[in-house]
mmCIF file of C-alpha atoms in Angstrom:
data_model
loop_
_atom_site.group_PDB
_atom_site.id
_atom_site.type_symbol
_atom_site.label_atom_id
_atom_site.label_comp_id
_atom_site.label_asym_id
_atom_site.label_seq_id
_atom_site.Cartn_x
_atom_site.Cartn_y
_atom_site.Cartn_z
ATOM 1 C CA UNK A 1456 96.349 58.777 -3.210
ATOM 2 C CA UNK A 1457 94.755 55.774 -1.488
ATOM 3 C CA UNK A 1458 90.731 55.220 -1.570
ATOM 4 C CA UNK A 1459 89.464 53.593 1.484
ATOM 5 C CA UNK A 1460 85.900 52.015 1.252
ATOM 6 C CA UNK A 1461 84.280 49.473 -0.880
ATOM 7 C CA UNK A 1462 85.479 48.371 -4.230
ATOM 8 C CA UNK A 1463 83.334 47.929 -7.203
ATOM 9 C CA UNK A 1464 84.170 44.793 -8.853
ATOM 10 C CA UNK A 1465 82.376 45.137 -12.083
ATOM 11 C CA UNK A 1466 83.397 41.536 -13.346
ATOM 12 C CA UNK A 1467 81.142 39.745 -11.034
ATOM 13 C CA UNK A 1468 77.649 38.320 -11.786
ATOM 14 C CA UNK A 1469 76.251 40.282 -8.911
ATOM 15 C CA UNK A 1470 77.321 43.682 -10.369
ATOM 16 C CA UNK A 1471 76.345 42.792 -13.830
ATOM 17 C CA UNK A 1472 72.961 41.389 -13.055
ATOM 18 C CA UNK A 1473 71.999 42.774 -9.895
ATOM 19 C CA UNK A 1474 69.344 45.304 -11.024
ATOM 20 C CA UNK A 1475 67.760 42.924 -13.453
ATOM 21 C CA UNK A 1476 67.331 40.555 -10.758
ATOM 22 C CA UNK A 1477 65.567 43.168 -8.521
ATOM 23 C CA UNK A 1478 63.475 44.277 -11.548
ATOM 24 C CA UNK A 1479 62.402 40.419 -12.006
ATOM 25 C CA UNK A 1480 61.598 40.306 -8.247
ATOM 26 C CA UNK A 1481 59.509 43.012 -8.548
ATOM 27 C CA UNK A 1482 57.771 42.229 -11.736
ATOM 28 C CA UNK A 1483 56.956 38.802 -10.355
ATOM 29 C CA UNK A 1484 55.342 40.320 -7.254
ATOM 30 C CA UNK A 1485 53.146 42.312 -9.407
ATOM 31 C CA UNK A 1486 52.182 39.673 -11.796
ATOM 32 C CA UNK A 1487 51.137 37.240 -8.735
ATOM 33 C CA UNK A 1488 49.195 40.330 -7.292
ATOM 34 C CA UNK A 1489 47.350 40.951 -10.864
ATOM 35 C CA UNK A 1490 46.357 37.250 -10.989
ATOM 36 C CA UNK A 1491 45.094 37.243 -7.412
ATOM 37 C CA UNK A 1492 43.217 40.254 -8.295
ATOM 38 C CA UNK A 1493 41.830 38.759 -11.519
ATOM 39 C CA UNK A 1494 40.930 35.543 -9.732
ATOM 40 C CA UNK A 1495 39.012 37.355 -6.932
ATOM 41 C CA UNK A 1496 37.390 40.085 -9.271
ATOM 42 C CA UNK A 1497 34.314 38.406 -10.159
ATOM 43 C CA UNK A 1498 33.315 37.718 -6.803
ATOM 44 C CA UNK A 1499 33.952 41.206 -5.343
ATOM 45 C CA UNK A 1500 31.933 42.848 -8.289
ATOM 46 C CA UNK A 1501 29.075 40.330 -7.081
ATOM 47 C CA UNK A 1502 29.286 41.006 -3.605
ATOM 48 C CA UNK A 1503 29.502 44.779 -4.193
ATOM 49 C CA UNK A 1504 26.918 45.237 -6.535
ATOM 50 C CA UNK A 1505 24.083 42.422 -6.918
ATOM 51 C CA UNK A 1506 24.911 40.934 -3.503
ATOM 52 C CA UNK A 1507 24.790 44.133 -1.712
ATOM 53 C CA UNK A 1508 21.668 45.769 -3.459
ATOM 54 C CA UNK A 1509 19.349 46.557 -0.707
ATOM 55 C CA UNK A 1510 17.181 48.872 -2.935
ATOM 56 C CA UNK A 1511 18.222 51.844 -1.217
ATOM 57 C CA UNK A 1512 21.342 52.699 -3.461
ATOM 58 C CA UNK A 1513 22.193 52.721 -7.144
ATOM 59 C CA UNK A 1514 23.513 49.393 -8.448
ATOM 60 C CA UNK A 1515 27.110 50.765 -8.915
ATOM 61 C CA UNK A 1516 27.218 53.078 -5.643
ATOM 62 C CA UNK A 1517 30.424 51.903 -4.413
ATOM 63 C CA UNK A 1518 32.855 49.407 -6.140
ATOM 64 C CA UNK A 1519 36.337 48.746 -4.796
ATOM 65 C CA UNK A 1520 38.440 47.027 -7.228
ATOM 66 C CA UNK A 1521 42.010 45.658 -6.614
ATOM 67 C CA UNK A 1522 42.432 48.103 -3.589
ATOM 68 C CA UNK A 1523 43.543 50.963 -5.848
ATOM 69 C CA UNK A 1524 40.253 52.845 -7.315
ATOM 70 C CA UNK A 1525 36.801 53.496 -6.160
ATOM 71 C CA UNK A 1526 33.949 54.402 -8.407
ATOM 72 C CA UNK A 1527 30.919 55.989 -6.729
ATOM 73 C CA UNK A 1528 27.262 57.027 -7.956
ATOM 74 C CA UNK A 1529 24.358 58.459 -6.471
ATOM 75 C CA UNK A 1530 20.523 58.078 -7.453
ATOM 76 C CA UNK A 1531 20.004 60.873 -10.327
ATOM 77 C CA UNK A 1532 18.899 64.438 -8.950
ATOM 78 C CA UNK A 1533 16.316 66.297 -10.665
ATOM 79 C CA UNK A 1534 17.441 69.254 -12.719
ATOM 80 C CA UNK A 1535 14.771 71.348 -10.970
ATOM 81 C CA UNK A 1536 16.573 70.738 -7.518
ATOM 82 C CA UNK A 1537 20.036 71.778 -8.863
ATOM 83 C CA UNK A 1538 18.349 75.027 -10.443
ATOM 84 C CA UNK A 1539 16.781 76.071 -7.137
ATOM 85 C CA UNK A 1540 20.185 75.717 -5.314
ATOM 86 C CA UNK A 1541 21.885 77.653 -7.842
ATOM 87 C CA UNK A 1542 19.404 80.481 -7.553
ATOM 88 C CA UNK A 1543 19.465 80.236 -3.733
ATOM 89 C CA UNK A 1544 23.214 80.165 -3.333
ATOM 90 C CA UNK A 1545 24.073 82.443 -6.395
ATOM 91 C CA UNK A 1546 26.504 80.198 -8.231
ATOM 92 C CA UNK A 1547 26.291 78.336 -11.374
ATOM 93 C CA UNK A 1548 25.229 74.754 -11.745
ATOM 94 C CA UNK A 1549 28.891 73.836 -12.712
ATOM 95 C CA UNK A 1550 30.135 74.976 -9.227
ATOM 96 C CA UNK A 1551 27.229 72.706 -7.823
ATOM 97 C CA UNK A 1552 28.392 69.707 -9.618
ATOM 98 C CA UNK A 1553 32.141 70.378 -9.040
ATOM 99 C CA UNK A 1554 31.423 70.569 -5.445
ATOM 100 C CA UNK A 1555 29.133 67.440 -5.228
ATOM 101 C CA UNK A 1556 32.055 65.872 -7.092
ATOM 102 C CA UNK A 1557 34.655 66.804 -5.066
ATOM 103 C CA UNK A 1558 33.007 66.512 -1.375
ATOM 104 C CA UNK A 1559 32.840 62.754 -0.086
#
């Protein structure tokens, strides 16, 4: 029986250390991206919070870190307004909070 195709030569350096080299390249890329984000984070925090505050929104309304996660807040809503909405819609206050948290 003859096998036609590529032969794996397990005694070569490429075969032995190829996976480790690929992992090293990926880890180096992630490290460099993390260092870049850590360097830019203070300026990004300043421009997104203090520098962008026009008095019409909460100080931490929309902060965007590292291109991965976004935290959003709104001005406080009085409890009486939530209670009126629950009575008018016939739902619980938990339903109102979940709707507000999931809708964008």
